[in-house]
Amino acid sequence: IQRATASLRFTELPLAEIAYQSGFSSTQNFCKFFKLKMNVSPNKYRKMQVQERITTMRTFRAKAPDELVPYL
């Protein structure tokens, strides 16, 4: 499930490809298992992650330069 969540978060791979890479023989079985474990469908999970990244980027950009902490 970790590989699947990473693929959903950071790629635009189709669900069929993510299912295959995660060891499932069908997208339907993958979706059922994912929803059972994560309490949300793979599509919904991906949409939530995209929205979270957008919100984070907007928050980051809204900060004044003197408020930003450089990476060391």
PDB file of N, CA and C in Angstrom:
ATOM      1  N   ILE A   1       0.838  -1.198   0.000  1.00  0.00           N
ATOM      2  CA  ILE A   1       0.000   0.000   0.000  1.00  0.00           C
ATOM      3  C   ILE A   1       0.876   1.253   0.000  1.00  0.00           C
ATOM      4  N   GLN A   2       2.081   1.176   0.582  1.00  0.00           N
ATOM      5  CA  GLN A   2       2.976   2.334   0.600  1.00  0.00           C
ATOM      6  C   GLN A   2       3.380   2.746  -0.806  1.00  0.00           C
ATOM      7  N   ARG A   3       3.695   1.763  -1.650  1.00  0.00           N
ATOM      8  CA  ARG A   3       4.068   2.073  -3.032  1.00  0.00           C
ATOM      9  C   ARG A   3       2.892   2.718  -3.761  1.00  0.00           C
ATOM     10  N   ALA A   4       1.704   2.196  -3.527  1.00  0.00           N
ATOM     11  CA  ALA A   4       0.514   2.728  -4.186  1.00  0.00           C
ATOM     12  C   ALA A   4       0.238   4.167  -3.749  1.00  0.00           C
ATOM     13  N   THR A   5       0.327   4.446  -2.452  1.00  0.00           N
ATOM     14  CA  THR A   5       0.063   5.811  -1.993  1.00  0.00           C
ATOM     15  C   THR A   5       1.105   6.775  -2.546  1.00  0.00           C
ATOM     16  N   ALA A   6       2.367   6.345  -2.615  1.00  0.00           N
ATOM     17  CA  ALA A   6       3.410   7.212  -3.189  1.00  0.00           C
ATOM     18  C   ALA A   6       3.134   7.477  -4.665  1.00  0.00           C
ATOM     19  N   SER A   7       2.748   6.455  -5.398  1.00  0.00           N
ATOM     20  CA  SER A   7       2.431   6.631  -6.821  1.00  0.00           C
ATOM     21  C   SER A   7       1.239   7.553  -7.019  1.00  0.00           C
ATOM     22  N   LEU A   8       0.237   7.413  -6.172  1.00  0.00           N
ATOM     23  CA  LEU A   8      -0.932   8.290  -6.273  1.00  0.00           C
ATOM     24  C   LEU A   8      -0.571   9.728  -5.946  1.00  0.00           C
ATOM     25  N   ARG A   9       0.314   9.927  -4.994  1.00  0.00           N
ATOM     26  CA  ARG A   9       0.693  11.279  -4.576  1.00  0.00           C
ATOM     27  C   ARG A   9       1.605  11.973  -5.573  1.00  0.00           C
ATOM     28  N   PHE A  10       2.563  11.235  -6.128  1.00  0.00           N
ATOM     29  CA  PHE A  10       3.645  11.880  -6.861  1.00  0.00           C
ATOM     30  C   PHE A  10       3.702  11.581  -8.350  1.00  0.00           C
ATOM     31  N   THR A  11       2.761  10.796  -8.865  1.00  0.00           N
ATOM     32  CA  THR A  11       2.747  10.521 -10.302  1.00  0.00           C
ATOM     33  C   THR A  11       1.338  10.715 -10.851  1.00  0.00           C
ATOM     34  N   GLU A  12       1.263  10.685 -12.154  1.00  0.00           N
ATOM     35  CA  GLU A  12      -0.037  10.728 -12.821  1.00  0.00           C
ATOM     36  C   GLU A  12      -0.333   9.393 -13.496  1.00  0.00           C
ATOM     37  N   LEU A  13       0.324   8.335 -13.021  1.00  0.00           N
ATOM     38  CA  LEU A  13       0.085   7.012 -13.584  1.00  0.00           C
ATOM     39  C   LEU A  13      -1.383   6.625 -13.445  1.00  0.00           C
ATOM     40  N   PRO A  14      -1.902   5.918 -14.441  1.00  0.00           N
ATOM     41  CA  PRO A  14      -3.287   5.441 -14.332  1.00  0.00           C
ATOM     42  C   PRO A  14      -3.406   4.406 -13.211  1.00  0.00           C
ATOM     43  N   LEU A  15      -4.599   4.282 -12.669  1.00  0.00           N
ATOM     44  CA  LEU A  15      -4.832   3.319 -11.596  1.00  0.00           C
ATOM     45  C   LEU A  15      -4.462   1.898 -12.012  1.00  0.00           C
ATOM     46  N   ALA A  16      -4.707   1.548 -13.254  1.00  0.00           N
ATOM     47  CA  ALA A  16      -4.380   0.200 -13.717  1.00  0.00           C
ATOM     48  C   ALA A  16      -2.883  -0.069 -13.579  1.00  0.00           C
ATOM     49  N   GLU A  17      -2.063   0.906 -13.908  1.00  0.00           N
ATOM     50  CA  GLU A  17      -0.609   0.740 -13.797  1.00  0.00           C
ATOM     51  C   GLU A  17      -0.175   0.676 -12.331  1.00  0.00           C
ATOM     52  N   ILE A  18      -0.755   1.515 -11.500  1.00  0.00           N
ATOM     53  CA  ILE A  18      -0.436   1.490 -10.062  1.00  0.00           C
ATOM     54  C   ILE A  18      -0.850   0.153  -9.461  1.00  0.00           C
ATOM     55  N   ALA A  19      -2.008  -0.341  -9.857  1.00  0.00           N
ATOM     56  CA  ALA A  19      -2.471  -1.646  -9.370  1.00  0.00           C
ATOM     57  C   ALA A  19      -1.487  -2.733  -9.772  1.00  0.00           C
ATOM     58  N   TYR A  20      -1.080  -2.732 -11.023  1.00  0.00           N
ATOM     59  CA  TYR A  20      -0.136  -3.736 -11.516  1.00  0.00           C
ATOM     60  C   TYR A  20       1.196  -3.652 -10.768  1.00  0.00           C
ATOM     61  N   GLN A  21       1.733  -2.446 -10.606  1.00  0.00           N
ATOM     62  CA  GLN A  21       3.000  -2.265  -9.903  1.00  0.00           C
ATOM     63  C   GLN A  21       2.903  -2.665  -8.429  1.00  0.00           C
ATOM     64  N   SER A  22       1.701  -2.615  -7.894  1.00  0.00           N
ATOM     65  CA  SER A  22       1.486  -2.962  -6.485  1.00  0.00           C
ATOM     66  C   SER A  22       1.179  -4.447  -6.295  1.00  0.00           C
ATOM     67  N   GLY A  23       1.176  -5.202  -7.395  1.00  0.00           N
ATOM     68  CA  GLY A  23       0.990  -6.642  -7.306  1.00  0.00           C
ATOM     69  C   GLY A  23      -0.435  -7.130  -7.456  1.00  0.00           C
ATOM     70  N   PHE A  24      -1.341  -6.272  -7.894  1.00  0.00           N
ATOM     71  CA  PHE A  24      -2.737  -6.673  -8.078  1.00  0.00           C
ATOM     72  C   PHE A  24      -2.975  -7.074  -9.528  1.00  0.00           C
ATOM     73  N   SER A  25      -3.812  -8.088  -9.717  1.00  0.00           N
ATOM     74  CA  SER A  25      -4.102  -8.569 -11.068  1.00  0.00           C
ATOM     75  C   SER A  25      -5.217  -7.768 -11.732  1.00  0.00           C
ATOM     76  N   SER A  26      -5.967  -6.999 -10.928  1.00  0.00           N
ATOM     77  CA  SER A  26      -7.033  -6.179 -11.508  1.00  0.00           C
ATOM     78  C   SER A  26      -7.151  -4.849 -10.758  1.00  0.00           C
ATOM     79  N   THR A  27      -7.565  -3.861 -11.496  1.00  0.00           N
ATOM     80  CA  THR A  27      -7.778  -2.534 -10.907  1.00  0.00           C
ATOM     81  C   THR A  27      -8.905  -2.589  -9.883  1.00  0.00           C
ATOM     82  N   GLN A  28      -9.917  -3.360 -10.175  1.00  0.00           N
ATOM     83  CA  GLN A  28     -11.057  -3.467  -9.265  1.00  0.00           C
ATOM     84  C   GLN A  28     -10.627  -4.015  -7.905  1.00  0.00           C
ATOM     85  N   ASN A  29      -9.824  -5.068  -7.896  1.00  0.00           N
ATOM     86  CA  ASN A  29      -9.344  -5.623  -6.628  1.00  0.00           C
ATOM     87  C   ASN A  29      -8.462  -4.624  -5.889  1.00  0.00           C
ATOM     88  N   PHE A  30      -7.630  -3.931  -6.630  1.00  0.00           N
ATOM     89  CA  PHE A  30      -6.773  -2.904  -6.021  1.00  0.00           C
ATOM     90  C   PHE A  30      -7.625  -1.828  -5.357  1.00  0.00           C
ATOM     91  N   CYS A  31      -8.623  -1.338  -6.063  1.00  0.00           N
ATOM     92  CA  CYS A  31      -9.468  -0.266  -5.517  1.00  0.00           C
ATOM     93  C   CYS A  31     -10.205  -0.724  -4.260  1.00  0.00           C
ATOM     94  N   LYS A  32     -10.713  -1.942  -4.273  1.00  0.00           N
ATOM     95  CA  LYS A  32     -11.405  -2.469  -3.089  1.00  0.00           C
ATOM     96  C   LYS A  32     -10.456  -2.569  -1.900  1.00  0.00           C
ATOM     97  N   PHE A  33      -9.251  -3.119  -2.145  1.00  0.00           N
ATOM     98  CA  PHE A  33      -8.271  -3.273  -1.075  1.00  0.00           C
ATOM     99  C   PHE A  33      -7.818  -1.906  -0.555  1.00  0.00           C
ATOM    100  N   PHE A  34      -7.557  -0.973  -1.462  1.00  0.00           N
ATOM    101  CA  PHE A  34      -7.108   0.362  -1.081  1.00  0.00           C
ATOM    102  C   PHE A  34      -8.147   1.044  -0.197  1.00  0.00           C
ATOM    103  N   LYS A  35      -9.402   0.970  -0.619  1.00  0.00           N
ATOM    104  CA  LYS A  35     -10.461   1.610   0.161  1.00  0.00           C
ATOM    105  C   LYS A  35     -10.629   0.945   1.525  1.00  0.00           C
ATOM    106  N   LEU A  36     -10.468  -0.361   1.579  1.00  0.00           N
ATOM    107  CA  LEU A  36     -10.560  -1.084   2.838  1.00  0.00           C
ATOM    108  C   LEU A  36      -9.468  -0.619   3.808  1.00  0.00           C
ATOM    109  N   LYS A  37      -8.254  -0.441   3.306  1.00  0.00           N
ATOM    110  CA  LYS A  37      -7.119  -0.070   4.160  1.00  0.00           C
ATOM    111  C   LYS A  37      -7.065   1.430   4.462  1.00  0.00           C
ATOM    112  N   MET A  38      -7.426   2.258   3.487  1.00  0.00           N
ATOM    113  CA  MET A  38      -7.250   3.708   3.620  1.00  0.00           C
ATOM    114  C   MET A  38      -8.548   4.461   3.902  1.00  0.00           C
ATOM    115  N   ASN A  39      -9.675   3.764   3.842  1.00  0.00           N
ATOM    116  CA  ASN A  39     -10.996   4.375   4.066  1.00  0.00           C
ATOM    117  C   ASN A  39     -11.348   5.463   3.058  1.00  0.00           C
ATOM    118  N   VAL A  40     -10.731   5.402   1.905  1.00  0.00           N
ATOM    119  CA  VAL A  40     -11.015   6.339   0.825  1.00  0.00           C
ATOM    120  C   VAL A  40     -10.581   5.667  -0.476  1.00  0.00           C
ATOM    121  N   SER A  41     -11.256   5.968  -1.568  1.00  0.00           N
ATOM    122  CA  SER A  41     -10.894   5.365  -2.853  1.00  0.00           C
ATOM    123  C   SER A  41      -9.561   5.930  -3.339  1.00  0.00           C
ATOM    124  N   PRO A  42      -8.874   5.204  -4.220  1.00  0.00           N
ATOM    125  CA  PRO A  42      -7.607   5.719  -4.749  1.00  0.00           C
ATOM    126  C   PRO A  42      -7.766   7.070  -5.457  1.00  0.00           C
ATOM    127  N   ASN A  43      -8.831   7.230  -6.219  1.00  0.00           N
ATOM    128  CA  ASN A  43      -9.051   8.510  -6.916  1.00  0.00           C
ATOM    129  C   ASN A  43      -9.252   9.654  -5.926  1.00  0.00           C
ATOM    130  N   LYS A  44     -10.046   9.404  -4.913  1.00  0.00           N
ATOM    131  CA  LYS A  44     -10.290  10.432  -3.893  1.00  0.00           C
ATOM    132  C   LYS A  44      -8.989  10.757  -3.144  1.00  0.00           C
ATOM    133  N   TYR A  45      -8.214   9.735  -2.826  1.00  0.00           N
ATOM    134  CA  TYR A  45      -6.934   9.936  -2.148  1.00  0.00           C
ATOM    135  C   TYR A  45      -6.028  10.831  -2.990  1.00  0.00           C
ATOM    136  N   ARG A  46      -5.941  10.550  -4.282  1.00  0.00           N
ATOM    137  CA  ARG A  46      -5.091  11.350  -5.182  1.00  0.00           C
ATOM    138  C   ARG A  46      -5.573  12.800  -5.208  1.00  0.00           C
ATOM    139  N   LYS A  47      -6.859  13.005  -5.326  1.00  0.00           N
ATOM    140  CA  LYS A  47      -7.404  14.367  -5.358  1.00  0.00           C
ATOM    141  C   LYS A  47      -7.124  15.109  -4.058  1.00  0.00           C
ATOM    142  N   MET A  48      -7.237  14.413  -2.933  1.00  0.00           N
ATOM    143  CA  MET A  48      -6.956  15.036  -1.633  1.00  0.00           C
ATOM    144  C   MET A  48      -5.478  15.435  -1.532  1.00  0.00           C
ATOM    145  N   GLN A  49      -4.594  14.599  -2.037  1.00  0.00           N
ATOM    146  CA  GLN A  49      -3.162  14.881  -1.972  1.00  0.00           C
ATOM    147  C   GLN A  49      -2.791  16.066  -2.865  1.00  0.00           C
ATOM    148  N   VAL A  50      -3.390  16.133  -4.034  1.00  0.00           N
ATOM    149  CA  VAL A  50      -3.152  17.258  -4.942  1.00  0.00           C
ATOM    150  C   VAL A  50      -3.629  18.551  -4.288  1.00  0.00           C
ATOM    151  N   GLN A  51      -4.809  18.519  -3.703  1.00  0.00           N
ATOM    152  CA  GLN A  51      -5.348  19.710  -3.042  1.00  0.00           C
ATOM    153  C   GLN A  51      -4.454  20.128  -1.876  1.00  0.00           C
ATOM    154  N   GLU A  52      -3.940  19.159  -1.142  1.00  0.00           N
ATOM    155  CA  GLU A  52      -3.057  19.465  -0.013  1.00  0.00           C
ATOM    156  C   GLU A  52      -1.771  20.146  -0.494  1.00  0.00           C
ATOM    157  N   ARG A  53      -1.208  19.662  -1.614  1.00  0.00           N
ATOM    158  CA  ARG A  53       0.004  20.295  -2.163  1.00  0.00           C
ATOM    159  C   ARG A  53      -0.279  21.724  -2.606  1.00  0.00           C
ATOM    160  N   ILE A  54      -1.426  21.945  -3.227  1.00  0.00           N
ATOM    161  CA  ILE A  54      -1.790  23.294  -3.674  1.00  0.00           C
ATOM    162  C   ILE A  54      -1.919  24.224  -2.473  1.00  0.00           C
ATOM    163  N   THR A  55      -2.585  23.769  -1.433  1.00  0.00           N
ATOM    164  CA  THR A  55      -2.763  24.571  -0.223  1.00  0.00           C
ATOM    165  C   THR A  55      -1.417  24.883   0.414  1.00  0.00           C
ATOM    166  N   THR A  56      -0.541  23.895   0.481  1.00  0.00           N
ATOM    167  CA  THR A  56       0.786  24.097   1.059  1.00  0.00           C
ATOM    168  C   THR A  56       1.586  25.108   0.248  1.00  0.00           C
ATOM    169  N   MET A  57       1.515  25.007  -1.074  1.00  0.00           N
ATOM    170  CA  MET A  57       2.251  25.947  -1.928  1.00  0.00           C
ATOM    171  C   MET A  57       1.733  27.370  -1.739  1.00  0.00           C
ATOM    172  N   ARG A  58       0.434  27.524  -1.650  1.00  0.00           N
ATOM    173  CA  ARG A  58      -0.141  28.861  -1.462  1.00  0.00           C
ATOM    174  C   ARG A  58       0.292  29.444  -0.119  1.00  0.00           C
ATOM    175  N   THR A  59       0.302  28.623   0.912  1.00  0.00           N
ATOM    176  CA  THR A  59       0.731  29.075   2.236  1.00  0.00           C
ATOM    177  C   THR A  59       2.192  29.472   2.208  1.00  0.00           C
ATOM    178  N   PHE A  60       3.009  28.669   1.561  1.00  0.00           N
ATOM    179  CA  PHE A  60       4.445  28.942   1.476  1.00  0.00           C
ATOM    180  C   PHE A  60       4.702  30.248   0.729  1.00  0.00           C
ATOM    181  N   ARG A  61       4.012  30.453  -0.377  1.00  0.00           N
ATOM    182  CA  ARG A  61       4.196  31.668  -1.178  1.00  0.00           C
ATOM    183  C   ARG A  61       3.685  32.915  -0.472  1.00  0.00           C
ATOM    184  N   ALA A  62       2.708  32.751   0.410  1.00  0.00           N
ATOM    185  CA  ALA A  62       2.105  33.894   1.098  1.00  0.00           C
ATOM    186  C   ALA A  62       3.013  34.466   2.185  1.00  0.00           C
ATOM    187  N   LYS A  63       3.986  33.677   2.636  1.00  0.00           N
ATOM    188  CA  LYS A  63       4.875  34.150   3.690  1.00  0.00           C
ATOM    189  C   LYS A  63       5.860  35.170   3.137  1.00  0.00           C
ATOM    190  N   ALA A  64       6.170  36.140   3.962  1.00  0.00           N
ATOM    191  CA  ALA A  64       7.168  37.140   3.579  1.00  0.00           C
ATOM    192  C   ALA A  64       8.548  36.484   3.591  1.00  0.00           C
ATOM    193  N   PRO A  65       9.485  36.952   2.754  1.00  0.00           N
ATOM    194  CA  PRO A  65      10.815  36.343   2.685  1.00  0.00           C
ATOM    195  C   PRO A  65      11.535  36.255   4.035  1.00  0.00           C
ATOM    196  N   ASP A  66      11.371  37.237   4.904  1.00  0.00           N
ATOM    197  CA  ASP A  66      12.070  37.199   6.188  1.00  0.00           C
ATOM    198  C   ASP A  66      11.483  36.153   7.131  1.00  0.00           C
ATOM    199  N   GLU A  67      10.310  35.624   6.817  1.00  0.00           N
ATOM    200  CA  GLU A  67       9.701  34.591   7.642  1.00  0.00           C
ATOM    201  C   GLU A  67      10.135  33.188   7.225  1.00  0.00           C
ATOM    202  N   LEU A  68      10.734  33.074   6.042  1.00  0.00           N
ATOM    203  CA  LEU A  68      11.128  31.781   5.539  1.00  0.00           C
ATOM    204  C   LEU A  68      12.437  31.330   6.185  1.00  0.00           C
ATOM    205  N   VAL A  69      12.494  30.086   6.516  1.00  0.00           N
ATOM    206  CA  VAL A  69      13.690  29.526   7.137  1.00  0.00           C
ATOM    207  C   VAL A  69      14.440  28.738   6.055  1.00  0.00           C
ATOM    208  N   PRO A  70      15.691  29.068   5.806  1.00  0.00           N
ATOM    209  CA  PRO A  70      16.446  28.345   4.751  1.00  0.00           C
ATOM    210  C   PRO A  70      16.756  26.928   5.191  1.00  0.00           C
ATOM    211  N   TYR A  71      16.856  26.048   4.212  1.00  0.00           N
ATOM    212  CA  TYR A  71      17.258  24.672   4.487  1.00  0.00           C
ATOM    213  C   TYR A  71      18.753  24.648   4.711  1.00  0.00           C
ATOM    214  N   LEU A  72      19.172  23.955   5.739  1.00  0.00           N
ATOM    215  CA  LEU A  72      20.600  23.843   6.051  1.00  0.00           C
ATOM    216  C   LEU A  72      21.134  22.484   5.697  1.00  0.00           C
TER     217      LEU A  72
END
